[in-house]
Short mmCIF file of C-alpha atoms in Angstrom, two decimals:
data_model
loop_
_atom_site.label_atom_id
_atom_site.label_comp_id
_atom_site.label_asym_id
_atom_site.label_seq_id
_atom_site.Cartn_x
_atom_site.Cartn_y
_atom_site.Cartn_z
CA UNK S 1 -56.30 58.68 -4.98
CA UNK S 2 -54.81 62.12 -5.45
CA UNK S 3 -51.44 63.16 -4.10
CA UNK S 4 -49.76 66.53 -3.80
CA UNK S 5 -46.01 66.94 -3.88
CA UNK S 6 -43.47 69.34 -2.44
CA UNK S 7 -40.14 69.25 -4.28
CA UNK S 8 -36.88 70.78 -3.17
CA UNK S 9 -35.16 70.61 -6.55
CA UNK S 10 -35.59 68.16 -9.45
CA UNK S 11 -38.50 66.23 -7.97
CA UNK S 12 -37.53 63.05 -9.79
CA UNK S 13 -39.44 60.80 -7.40
CA UNK S 14 -42.60 62.85 -7.78
CA UNK S 15 -42.33 62.93 -11.56
CA UNK S 16 -41.66 59.19 -11.68
CA UNK S 17 -44.78 58.59 -9.61
CA UNK S 18 -46.73 60.87 -11.95
CA UNK S 19 -45.45 58.91 -14.96
CA UNK S 20 -46.46 55.46 -13.72
CA UNK S 21 -49.49 56.37 -11.55
CA UNK S 22 -49.06 53.52 -9.02
CA UNK S 23 -52.45 52.17 -7.96
CA UNK S 24 -54.07 54.77 -10.20
CA UNK S 25 -52.82 57.62 -7.99
CA UNK S 26 -52.72 61.04 -9.67
CA UNK S 27 -50.34 63.87 -8.88
CA UNK S 28 -52.62 66.88 -8.56
CA UNK S 29 -50.01 69.60 -7.91
CA UNK S 30 -46.27 70.11 -7.46
CA UNK S 31 -45.10 72.83 -5.09
CA UNK S 32 -41.45 73.86 -5.23
CA UNK S 33 -39.61 76.11 -2.83
CA UNK S 34 -37.75 77.92 -5.61
CA UNK S 35 -38.71 79.53 -8.93
CA UNK S 36 -35.84 77.76 -10.71
CA UNK S 37 -36.58 74.25 -9.41
CA UNK S 38 -36.44 71.79 -12.38
CA UNK S 39 -39.43 69.98 -10.86
CA UNK S 40 -41.63 72.83 -12.06
CA UNK S 41 -40.58 72.29 -15.68
CA UNK S 42 -41.10 68.55 -15.33
CA UNK S 43 -44.60 69.09 -13.98
CA UNK S 44 -45.45 71.55 -16.76
CA UNK S 45 -44.30 69.05 -19.41
CA UNK S 46 -46.73 66.52 -17.94
CA UNK S 47 -49.61 68.95 -17.67
CA UNK S 48 -49.52 68.91 -13.86
CA UNK S 49 -50.30 72.17 -12.05
CA UNK S 50 -47.24 73.60 -10.36
CA UNK S 51 -46.43 76.57 -8.18
CA UNK S 52 -43.30 78.03 -6.61
CA UNK S 53 -43.48 79.23 -3.01
CA UNK S 54 -40.07 80.67 -2.31
CA UNK S 55 -39.06 81.48 1.24
CA UNK S 56 -38.02 85.06 1.78
CA UNK S 57 -34.62 85.86 3.21
CA UNK S 58 -36.03 86.97 6.55
CA UNK S 59 -39.19 84.91 6.44
CA UNK S 60 -39.99 82.56 9.32
CA UNK S 61 -40.63 78.87 8.82
CA UNK S 62 -44.18 79.32 10.04
CA UNK S 63 -44.91 82.07 7.54
CA UNK S 64 -43.43 80.10 4.64
CA UNK S 65 -45.36 76.97 5.58
CA UNK S 66 -48.56 79.00 5.81
CA UNK S 67 -48.08 80.14 2.23
CA UNK S 68 -47.38 76.57 1.12
CA UNK S 69 -50.61 75.46 2.79
CA UNK S 70 -52.47 78.26 1.04
CA UNK S 71 -51.08 77.05 -2.31
CA UNK S 72 -52.04 73.44 -1.54
CA UNK S 73 -55.54 74.48 -0.50
CA UNK S 74 -56.35 75.15 -4.16
CA UNK S 75 -56.04 71.44 -4.99
CA UNK S 76 -57.55 68.15 -3.83
CA UNK S 77 -55.20 65.55 -2.39
CA UNK S 78 -55.28 62.62 0.01
CA UNK S 79 -51.57 62.30 0.75
CA UNK S 80 -48.79 64.89 0.64
CA UNK S 81 -45.44 63.57 -0.64
CA UNK S 82 -42.12 65.26 0.00
CA UNK S 83 -39.18 64.91 -2.39
CA UNK S 84 -35.93 66.55 -1.42
CA UNK S 85 -37.65 69.22 0.65
CA UNK S 86 -34.87 69.01 3.29
CA UNK S 87 -36.84 70.77 5.98
CA UNK S 88 -38.37 69.70 9.27
CA UNK S 89 -42.05 70.58 9.20
CA UNK S 90 -43.61 72.31 12.17
CA UNK S 91 -46.31 70.63 14.31
CA UNK S 92 -48.74 73.28 13.11
CA UNK S 93 -48.20 72.27 9.49
CA UNK S 94 -48.56 68.56 10.25
CA UNK S 95 -51.76 69.17 12.22
CA UNK S 96 -53.37 70.59 9.09
CA UNK S 97 -52.33 67.82 6.66
CA UNK S 98 -53.67 64.35 7.33
CA UNK S 99 -50.78 62.25 5.99
CA UNK S 100 -47.34 63.40 4.86
CA UNK S 101 -44.85 60.94 3.37
CA UNK S 102 -41.15 61.33 2.71
CA UNK S 103 -38.52 59.14 1.06
CA UNK S 104 -35.11 59.14 2.73
CA UNK S 105 -32.02 57.78 0.93
CA UNK S 106 -30.93 55.28 3.59
CA UNK S 107 -32.35 52.39 5.56
CA UNK S 108 -33.64 54.25 8.60
CA UNK S 109 -33.01 54.46 11.46
CA UNK S 110 -29.43 54.31 10.15
CA UNK S 111 -27.99 57.49 8.64
CA UNK S 112 -30.78 60.03 9.16
CA UNK S 113 -30.49 63.67 8.21
CA UNK S 114 -28.40 65.26 5.49
CA UNK S 115 -25.55 63.60 3.55
CA UNK S 116 -26.89 60.10 3.99
CA UNK S 117 -24.74 58.76 1.14
CA UNK S 118 -21.60 60.23 2.63
CA UNK S 119 -22.47 58.69 5.98
CA UNK S 120 -23.01 55.30 4.32
CA UNK S 121 -19.66 55.37 2.53
CA UNK S 122 -17.82 56.53 5.63
CA UNK S 123 -19.33 53.69 7.67
CA UNK S 124 -18.21 51.00 5.16
CA UNK S 125 -21.60 49.24 5.28
CA UNK S 126 -22.28 47.04 2.27
CA UNK S 127 -26.03 47.65 2.05
CA UNK S 128 -28.06 50.84 1.94
CA UNK S 129 -31.34 51.77 0.33
CA UNK S 130 -34.35 53.99 0.75
CA UNK S 131 -37.05 54.37 3.37
CA UNK S 132 -40.55 55.73 2.89
CA UNK S 133 -41.90 56.97 6.21
CA UNK S 134 -44.71 59.03 7.63
CA UNK S 135 -43.41 62.49 8.45
CA UNK S 136 -43.47 63.70 12.05
CA UNK S 137 -41.95 66.74 13.71
CA UNK S 138 -38.83 64.71 14.55
CA UNK S 139 -36.07 64.34 11.96
CA UNK S 140 -36.51 61.10 9.96
CA UNK S 141 -38.17 59.31 12.87
CA UNK S 142 -41.70 58.80 11.59
CA UNK S 143 -43.30 55.35 11.23
CA UNK S 144 -41.76 53.37 8.37
CA UNK S 145 -44.09 52.35 5.53
CA UNK S 146 -41.63 50.42 3.36
CA UNK S 147 -37.95 50.08 2.55
CA UNK S 148 -35.88 48.95 -0.41
CA UNK S 149 -32.25 47.87 -0.19
CA UNK S 150 -29.42 48.16 -2.69
CA UNK S 151 -25.79 47.00 -2.44
CA UNK S 152 -22.90 49.36 -1.75
CA UNK S 153 -19.99 48.46 -4.03
CA UNK S 154 -16.33 48.88 -3.13
CA UNK S 155 -15.72 51.43 -5.89
CA UNK S 156 -18.81 53.54 -5.15
CA UNK S 157 -18.54 57.27 -4.69
CA UNK S 158 -21.37 59.51 -3.53
CA UNK S 159 -22.63 60.16 -7.08
CA UNK S 160 -22.76 56.50 -8.16
CA UNK S 161 -24.40 55.51 -4.88
CA UNK S 162 -26.90 58.33 -5.15
CA UNK S 163 -27.94 57.22 -8.65
CA UNK S 164 -28.33 53.56 -7.63
CA UNK S 165 -30.36 54.43 -4.55
CA UNK S 166 -32.60 56.70 -6.61
CA UNK S 167 -33.31 54.31 -9.48
CA UNK S 168 -33.19 50.96 -7.70
CA UNK S 169 -34.51 51.86 -4.24
CA UNK S 170 -36.44 55.15 -4.20
CA UNK S 171 -38.09 54.47 -7.58
CA UNK S 172 -39.28 51.12 -6.20
CA UNK S 173 -40.17 52.04 -2.63
CA UNK S 174 -42.02 55.33 -3.11
CA UNK S 175 -44.42 54.03 -5.80
CA UNK S 176 -44.98 50.89 -3.71
CA UNK S 177 -46.00 52.99 -0.71
CA UNK S 178 -48.31 55.13 -2.87
CA UNK S 179 -49.83 52.00 -4.38
CA UNK S 180 -50.54 50.58 -0.92
CA UNK S 181 -52.23 53.80 0.16
CA UNK S 182 -54.24 53.93 -3.08
CA UNK S 183 -55.37 50.34 -2.59
CA UNK S 184 -56.35 50.97 1.03
CA UNK S 185 -53.74 48.57 2.41
CA UNK S 186 -52.16 51.07 4.81
CA UNK S 187 -53.58 52.36 8.06
CA UNK S 188 -51.61 55.02 9.90
CA UNK S 189 -51.92 54.47 13.66
CA UNK S 190 -52.15 57.65 15.72
CA UNK S 191 -51.93 58.62 19.38
CA UNK S 192 -54.59 60.52 21.30
CA UNK S 193 -53.34 63.81 19.86
CA UNK S 194 -53.58 62.50 16.30
CA UNK S 195 -49.84 62.18 15.71
CA UNK S 196 -48.67 59.15 13.69
CA UNK S 197 -47.05 56.47 15.83
CA UNK S 198 -47.22 53.38 13.63
CA UNK S 199 -48.27 51.86 10.33
CA UNK S 200 -50.46 48.80 9.79
CA UNK S 201 -50.12 47.21 6.34
CA UNK S 202 -52.63 44.60 5.18
CA UNK S 203 -50.89 41.35 4.30
CA UNK S 204 -51.53 39.61 1.00
CA UNK S 205 -52.08 35.89 1.53
CA UNK S 206 -53.32 35.10 -1.98
CA UNK S 207 -51.78 31.82 -3.13
CA UNK S 208 -48.46 30.24 -2.20
CA UNK S 209 -46.27 32.50 -4.32
CA UNK S 210 -44.48 35.34 -2.52
CA UNK S 211 -46.00 38.76 -2.79
CA UNK S 212 -42.52 40.21 -3.43
CA UNK S 213 -39.35 38.75 -4.86
CA UNK S 214 -35.87 39.47 -3.58
CA UNK S 215 -35.15 41.37 -6.79
CA UNK S 216 -37.74 43.89 -5.62
CA UNK S 217 -40.47 43.22 -8.14
CA UNK S 218 -44.00 43.11 -6.80
CA UNK S 219 -46.45 40.37 -7.65
CA UNK S 220 -48.99 41.82 -10.06
CA UNK S 221 -51.17 38.74 -10.22
CA UNK S 222 -51.31 35.01 -9.56
CA UNK S 223 -51.94 33.20 -12.83
CA UNK S 224 -54.19 30.24 -13.46
CA UNK S 225 -51.12 28.11 -14.12
CA UNK S 226 -47.75 28.25 -15.83
CA UNK S 227 -46.77 26.91 -19.24
CA UNK S 228 -48.71 23.76 -18.31
CA UNK S 229 -51.64 23.24 -15.92
CA UNK S 230 -49.54 21.38 -13.33
CA UNK S 231 -47.21 24.40 -12.88
CA UNK S 232 -47.97 27.31 -10.54
CA UNK S 233 -47.16 30.78 -11.86
CA UNK S 234 -47.38 34.48 -11.16
CA UNK S 235 -46.51 37.69 -12.97
CA UNK S 236 -44.30 40.24 -11.21
CA UNK S 237 -43.98 43.92 -12.07
CA UNK S 238 -41.34 46.56 -11.57
CA UNK S 239 -42.47 50.04 -10.58
CA UNK S 240 -39.11 51.36 -11.79
CA UNK S 241 -40.00 50.46 -15.39
CA UNK S 242 -41.47 53.20 -17.58
CA UNK S 243 -41.30 51.30 -20.90
CA UNK S 244 -44.63 50.33 -22.50
CA UNK S 245 -45.17 46.70 -21.50
CA UNK S 246 -47.82 44.04 -21.29
CA UNK S 247 -47.18 43.71 -17.55
CA UNK S 248 -48.45 47.23 -16.92
CA UNK S 249 -51.09 47.27 -19.67
CA UNK S 250 -54.73 47.43 -18.52
CA UNK S 251 -57.09 44.85 -20.00
CA UNK S 252 -59.90 46.84 -21.57
CA UNK S 253 -62.56 44.15 -21.97
CA UNK S 254 -63.83 43.42 -18.51
CA UNK S 255 -65.22 39.94 -18.09
CA UNK S 256 -62.82 38.25 -20.48
CA UNK S 257 -60.60 35.61 -18.92
CA UNK S 258 -57.28 36.75 -17.48
CA UNK S 259 -54.00 36.44 -19.32
CA UNK S 260 -52.16 33.17 -18.92
CA UNK S 261 -48.43 32.64 -18.48
CA UNK S 262 -48.12 31.83 -22.18
CA UNK S 263 -50.25 34.85 -23.13
CA UNK S 264 -47.91 37.17 -21.23
CA UNK S 265 -44.86 35.55 -22.78
CA UNK S 266 -46.19 35.70 -26.33
CA UNK S 267 -47.64 39.20 -25.96
CA UNK S 268 -44.32 40.48 -24.63
CA UNK S 269 -42.56 39.00 -27.66
CA UNK S 270 -45.09 40.51 -30.06
CA UNK S 271 -44.88 43.94 -28.47
CA UNK S 272 -41.08 43.92 -28.51
CA UNK S 273 -41.16 43.08 -32.22
CA UNK S 274 -43.39 45.95 -33.33
CA UNK S 275 -41.30 48.39 -31.29
CA UNK S 276 -38.57 47.83 -33.89
CA UNK S 277 -40.39 49.92 -36.49
CA UNK S 278 -41.11 53.60 -37.05
CA UNK S 279 -43.63 52.78 -39.80
CA UNK S 280 -47.08 51.29 -39.11
CA UNK S 281 -46.33 47.69 -38.16
CA UNK S 282 -48.24 44.58 -37.19
CA UNK S 283 -47.03 41.22 -35.92
CA UNK S 284 -48.73 37.93 -35.17
CA UNK S 285 -46.89 35.75 -32.65
CA UNK S 286 -47.40 32.07 -31.92
CA UNK S 287 -45.39 30.38 -29.16
CA UNK S 288 -43.05 33.41 -28.96
CA UNK S 289 -42.16 33.21 -32.67
CA UNK S 290 -43.44 35.47 -35.44
CA UNK S 291 -46.04 33.75 -37.60
CA UNK S 292 -45.92 36.94 -39.65
CA UNK S 293 -44.85 40.58 -39.52
CA UNK S 294 -45.15 43.52 -41.89
CA UNK S 295 -44.99 47.26 -42.22
CA UNK S 296 -47.17 49.26 -44.61
CA UNK S 297 -48.65 52.69 -45.23
CA UNK S 298 -51.68 51.79 -43.09
CA UNK S 299 -52.04 49.62 -40.04
CA UNK S 300 -54.76 47.51 -41.64
CA UNK S 301 -52.52 46.74 -44.64
CA UNK S 302 -49.65 45.86 -42.31
CA UNK S 303 -51.88 43.45 -40.41
CA UNK S 304 -53.23 41.83 -43.60
CA UNK S 305 -49.69 41.36 -44.92
CA UNK S 306 -48.51 39.90 -41.62
CA UNK S 307 -51.44 37.50 -41.37
CA UNK S 308 -51.09 36.29 -44.95
CA UNK S 309 -47.61 34.95 -44.18
CA UNK S 310 -49.08 32.01 -42.30
CA UNK S 311 -52.74 32.41 -41.39
CA UNK S 312 -52.89 28.75 -40.40
CA UNK S 313 -50.24 29.15 -37.70
CA UNK S 314 -51.63 32.54 -36.68
CA UNK S 315 -54.84 30.85 -35.49
CA UNK S 316 -55.06 31.47 -31.74
CA UNK S 317 -52.06 33.79 -31.85
CA UNK S 318 -51.17 37.16 -30.37
CA UNK S 319 -51.47 40.38 -32.38
CA UNK S 320 -49.34 43.43 -31.66
CA UNK S 321 -49.68 46.83 -33.34
CA UNK S 322 -47.42 49.87 -33.02
CA UNK S 323 -50.18 52.39 -33.76
CA UNK S 324 -53.57 53.12 -32.25
CA UNK S 325 -55.88 50.38 -33.49
CA UNK S 326 -58.52 51.72 -35.89
CA UNK S 327 -61.86 50.23 -36.88
CA UNK S 328 -60.61 48.72 -40.16
CA UNK S 329 -57.75 46.91 -38.45
CA UNK S 330 -60.01 45.71 -35.65
CA UNK S 331 -62.43 44.23 -38.17
CA UNK S 332 -59.58 42.31 -39.79
CA UNK S 333 -58.37 41.00 -36.42
CA UNK S 334 -61.74 39.59 -35.33
CA UNK S 335 -62.21 37.88 -38.67
CA UNK S 336 -60.21 34.93 -37.30
CA UNK S 337 -59.54 33.56 -33.83
CA UNK S 338 -56.92 35.42 -31.81
CA UNK S 339 -56.10 35.24 -28.10
CA UNK S 340 -54.75 38.74 -27.37
CA UNK S 341 -54.32 42.06 -29.14
CA UNK S 342 -51.84 44.67 -27.87
CA UNK S 343 -51.73 48.27 -29.09
CA UNK S 344 -50.96 51.80 -27.83
CA UNK S 345 -54.62 52.78 -27.78
CA UNK S 346 -57.87 52.04 -29.61
CA UNK S 347 -60.48 54.15 -31.30
CA UNK S 348 -63.97 53.82 -29.85
CA UNK S 349 -65.19 51.91 -32.93
CA UNK S 350 -62.19 49.58 -32.84
CA UNK S 351 -62.70 48.83 -29.16
CA UNK S 352 -66.39 48.14 -29.71
CA UNK S 353 -65.52 45.65 -32.47
CA UNK S 354 -62.80 43.89 -30.51
CA UNK S 355 -64.78 43.56 -27.29
CA UNK S 356 -67.57 41.78 -29.13
CA UNK S 357 -65.27 38.75 -29.07
CA UNK S 358 -65.89 37.27 -25.64
CA UNK S 359 -62.40 35.99 -24.88
CA UNK S 360 -60.19 38.20 -27.02
CA UNK S 361 -58.09 39.98 -24.42
CA UNK S 362 -57.51 43.65 -25.38
CA UNK S 363 -54.43 45.27 -23.83
CA UNK S 364 -53.68 48.99 -23.97
CA UNK S 365 -50.00 49.99 -23.63
CA UNK S 366 -50.74 53.60 -24.51
CA UNK S 367 -50.68 54.86 -20.92
CA UNK S 368 -46.85 54.78 -20.98
CA UNK S 369 -46.30 56.36 -24.38
CA UNK S 370 -46.14 60.01 -25.34
CA UNK S 371 -48.66 59.48 -28.14
CA UNK S 372 -50.57 56.67 -29.83
CA UNK S 373 -47.49 55.16 -31.52
CA UNK S 374 -44.65 52.84 -30.59
CA UNK S 375 -41.18 52.69 -32.06
CA UNK S 376 -37.49 52.13 -31.33
CA UNK S 377 -37.45 55.06 -28.90
CA UNK S 378 -39.80 53.11 -26.64
CA UNK S 379 -37.24 50.36 -26.05
CA UNK S 380 -35.85 52.12 -22.99
CA UNK S 381 -34.98 49.25 -20.68
CA UNK S 382 -31.38 48.30 -21.24
CA UNK S 383 -31.14 44.84 -19.73
CA UNK S 384 -33.06 41.60 -19.85
CA UNK S 385 -32.63 38.53 -17.71
CA UNK S 386 -33.43 34.86 -17.48
CA UNK S 387 -33.87 33.01 -14.24
CA UNK S 388 -31.76 29.91 -13.65
CA UNK S 389 -31.85 27.45 -10.81
CA UNK S 390 -29.67 29.13 -8.21
CA UNK S 391 -29.25 32.42 -10.05
CA UNK S 392 -30.03 34.37 -13.18
CA UNK S 393 -28.51 35.46 -16.47
CA UNK S 394 -28.52 39.18 -17.27
CA UNK S 395 -27.66 40.67 -20.62
CA UNK S 396 -28.08 43.86 -22.59
CA UNK S 397 -31.14 43.79 -24.81
CA UNK S 398 -30.56 43.58 -28.53
CA UNK S 399 -31.65 47.10 -29.42
CA UNK S 400 -29.30 47.40 -32.38
CA UNK S 401 -30.61 48.75 -35.67
CA UNK S 402 -28.69 48.15 -38.88
CA UNK S 403 -28.37 50.79 -41.60
CA UNK S 404 -27.24 50.53 -45.21
CA UNK S 405 -23.77 51.61 -44.14
CA UNK S 406 -23.51 48.56 -41.86
CA UNK S 407 -23.95 46.12 -44.76
CA UNK S 408 -20.90 44.75 -46.58
CA UNK S 409 -21.60 43.51 -50.09
CA UNK S 410 -19.46 40.40 -50.60
CA UNK S 411 -20.76 39.04 -53.95
CA UNK S 412 -20.28 40.07 -57.56
CA UNK S 413 -23.96 40.90 -57.78
CA UNK S 414 -24.98 44.01 -55.84
CA UNK S 415 -28.37 44.10 -54.12
CA UNK S 416 -30.90 46.60 -55.43
CA UNK S 417 -32.21 49.43 -53.27
CA UNK S 418 -35.45 47.48 -52.83
CA UNK S 419 -33.55 44.38 -51.72
CA UNK S 420 -31.55 46.40 -49.20
CA UNK S 421 -34.78 47.81 -47.78
CA UNK S 422 -36.10 44.26 -47.45
CA UNK S 423 -32.85 43.07 -45.86
CA UNK S 424 -33.07 45.74 -43.16
CA UNK S 425 -36.72 44.88 -42.50
CA UNK S 426 -35.96 41.15 -42.38
CA UNK S 427 -33.11 41.66 -39.92
CA UNK S 428 -35.36 43.51 -37.47
CA UNK S 429 -37.90 40.68 -37.53
CA UNK S 430 -35.24 37.95 -37.47
CA UNK S 431 -33.98 39.21 -34.10
CA UNK S 432 -37.27 37.93 -32.66
CA UNK S 433 -37.15 34.46 -34.25
CA UNK S 434 -35.81 31.61 -32.15
CA UNK S 435 -32.44 30.24 -33.27
CA UNK S 436 -31.51 28.68 -35.52
CA UNK S 437 -33.60 31.19 -37.40
CA UNK S 438 -34.14 31.80 -41.10
CA UNK S 439 -36.58 34.35 -42.48
CA UNK S 440 -37.72 34.94 -46.05
CA UNK S 441 -39.11 38.40 -46.81
CA UNK S 442 -40.36 40.38 -49.78
CA UNK S 443 -40.79 44.12 -49.59
CA UNK S 444 -41.53 44.86 -45.96
CA UNK S 445 -43.46 41.71 -45.15
CA UNK S 446 -42.54 38.22 -44.14
CA UNK S 447 -43.01 35.32 -46.56
CA UNK S 448 -41.74 32.30 -44.64
CA UNK S 449 -40.18 31.72 -41.23
CA UNK S 450 -38.02 28.78 -40.15
CA UNK S 451 -37.40 28.89 -36.43
CA UNK S 452 -35.88 26.91 -33.60
CA UNK S 453 -34.08 24.31 -35.71
CA UNK S 454 -30.88 22.58 -34.63
CA UNK S 455 -29.65 22.66 -38.24
CA UNK S 456 -29.40 25.82 -40.31
CA UNK S 457 -30.18 23.88 -43.47
CA UNK S 458 -33.34 22.56 -41.81
CA UNK S 459 -34.30 26.14 -40.89
CA UNK S 460 -33.95 27.17 -44.55
CA UNK S 461 -35.98 24.15 -45.65
CA UNK S 462 -38.72 24.99 -43.13
CA UNK S 463 -38.88 28.65 -44.17
CA UNK S 464 -39.10 27.68 -47.83
CA UNK S 465 -41.76 25.07 -47.10
CA UNK S 466 -43.86 27.59 -45.13
CA UNK S 467 -43.52 30.10 -47.98
CA UNK S 468 -44.60 27.48 -50.51
CA UNK S 469 -47.45 25.92 -48.54
CA UNK S 470 -48.84 28.58 -46.21
CA UNK S 471 -48.12 32.08 -47.55
CA UNK S 472 -51.13 33.61 -49.30
CA UNK S 473 -50.47 35.72 -52.39
CA UNK S 474 -46.68 35.73 -52.03
CA UNK S 475 -43.76 33.37 -52.50
CA UNK S 476 -40.00 33.04 -52.09
CA UNK S 477 -39.45 33.83 -55.79
CA UNK S 478 -37.22 36.91 -55.99
CA UNK S 479 -37.30 37.34 -52.20
CA UNK S 480 -34.58 37.93 -49.60
CA UNK S 481 -33.41 35.33 -47.09
CA UNK S 482 -31.99 36.37 -43.71
CA UNK S 483 -29.97 34.14 -41.40
CA UNK S 484 -29.42 34.94 -37.71
CA UNK S 485 -25.89 33.45 -37.77
CA UNK S 486 -23.31 32.63 -40.41
CA UNK S 487 -23.75 29.86 -42.94
CA UNK S 488 -21.16 27.24 -41.99
CA UNK S 489 -21.39 25.57 -45.41
CA UNK S 490 -22.78 26.46 -48.85
CA UNK S 491 -25.61 23.91 -48.58
CA UNK S 492 -28.06 26.27 -46.85
CA UNK S 493 -27.46 28.99 -49.45
CA UNK S 494 -28.02 26.44 -52.20
CA UNK S 495 -31.28 25.38 -50.52
CA UNK S 496 -32.45 29.00 -50.38
CA UNK S 497 -31.60 29.58 -54.05
CA UNK S 498 -33.57 26.49 -55.01
CA UNK S 499 -36.61 28.03 -53.26
CA UNK S 500 -36.25 31.11 -55.50
CA UNK S 501 -34.60 33.74 -53.30
CA UNK S 502 -32.25 36.19 -55.02
CA UNK S 503 -30.53 37.97 -52.14
CA UNK S 504 -29.04 37.00 -48.78
CA UNK S 505 -28.28 38.86 -45.56
CA UNK S 506 -26.18 37.06 -42.96
CA UNK S 507 -23.59 37.89 -40.28
CA UNK S 508 -20.56 36.21 -41.86
CA UNK S 509 -17.62 35.11 -39.76
CA UNK S 510 -17.41 31.43 -40.69
CA UNK S 511 -14.09 29.84 -41.60
CA UNK S 512 -15.94 28.79 -44.74
CA UNK S 513 -17.13 32.29 -45.72
CA UNK S 514 -15.16 32.15 -48.97
CA UNK S 515 -16.88 28.90 -49.98
CA UNK S 516 -20.31 30.35 -49.15
CA UNK S 517 -19.59 33.52 -51.14
CA UNK S 518 -18.35 31.46 -54.09
CA UNK S 519 -21.56 29.42 -54.03
CA UNK S 520 -23.63 32.63 -53.96
CA UNK S 521 -21.71 33.95 -56.98
CA UNK S 522 -22.24 30.73 -58.89
CA UNK S 523 -25.97 30.90 -58.10
CA UNK S 524 -26.20 34.57 -59.14
CA UNK S 525 -27.24 35.76 -55.68
CA UNK S 526 -26.54 39.09 -54.04
CA UNK S 527 -25.17 38.68 -50.52
CA UNK S 528 -24.37 41.13 -47.72
CA UNK S 529 -22.78 40.53 -44.34
CA UNK S 530 -23.76 42.39 -41.18
CA UNK S 531 -20.77 41.64 -38.94
CA UNK S 532 -23.18 40.86 -36.10
CA UNK S 533 -25.45 37.92 -35.40
CA UNK S 534 -29.00 37.84 -34.04
CA UNK S 535 -29.32 34.74 -31.89
CA UNK S 536 -32.39 34.37 -29.72
CA UNK S 537 -32.47 31.29 -27.54
CA UNK S 538 -35.40 31.96 -25.19
#
């Protein structure tokens, strides 16, 4: 479906719709009623045709609308979307455009017209939102397509309320309405003269899970089952999210089985890991933990180095890449059994190789990136959450990135430049290892991972064992060990030294830090402290 837009100023709703293309809808043109409207620049940046049709000082509404219609006539569109146009359209205009939609920043019929946010605050209501409606010749009285509510907080002013309504209500409701139109779920009911009088929306009765959650996500799909076959499950998506994600990624190999609950969970973890790196990076995830991760000069080398950490555990795992997948990397991936591969694009040869594997799901997250790469700049969503019975936990995502200046050397032996580089790499990967987590790394590749242990010493023992038994062509000798929290006693450091590591990165902060540092000095290790920990419990 193609849509045209008329913007009064910034056109943020229109540009958001263009960015996420709900239901595959494309924005074919943006018309602004002023030469200096920022919406024109936004459209140009996205390669969308744009035109200014400014109303003359003495020009009639009818004349101005005629020129707007002339501008629109140059482009194909199915629905016309208004965004901040702030004008009542004439019956003549509406007679010539089949369907016109508008988003209003309140829950109509309450607070129509201008200054909706001021009206809301003056009324002392505790809930407002946004309404997408079909435009008629009456002010904000057209048939309602969908609404989205947001709370009004006691300390809100017009600016804070305006921002919340835009991002949490308009950015959800407008794309939802467009998606419904694109999917043919909306029928506009009209009277004998063709004027809209109602809206009929097809109901989704698929499965027992709700089509929408109270947090305003929409159900993207009903899954075969949850973590286990006796559990029902679904995946929900947010239209307000613009970050590259597995939820929004199209599956390129038609006919392969759909993603499972565990596939989504693991693929999300893998994708989040490779977003940590500017350099070509590859990660293999198994049960939400890294089986291996590496960066290298080429993507294929990064994948080989990641896989060689623990090829045994990587069997049936999830692969994530932060570059467009090329043919060489694809050939390496299909050389052993994998469930899913996620990348910001694929060359034709790579895609042909990957799709030869009947049930290797191929996900493309490139439609939400500026180019065919991923990196720290793509970690745009600030918060993450975990559902609890009766509520949910919300926290800021761990998007921190350590630098050399953040590291405090606490031992007599100073780490080399190469060891510091490895420490910084290891810390980025360690953030994605379940606690208690220990990671052994050499260069910019993992060697052994000890995850999810209730004892930090056990985590060190596991990482060393994996390095000894499962790593191919590498070992813990001369490597770096990273710990996601402080060492409470010297025993874990002693265990790491026995495995052959020569440098340690850890948060510090234990009452026994002096004892741990003394042990490191006696063992001839270099140790740095970060001053921050990297727990991951889910």
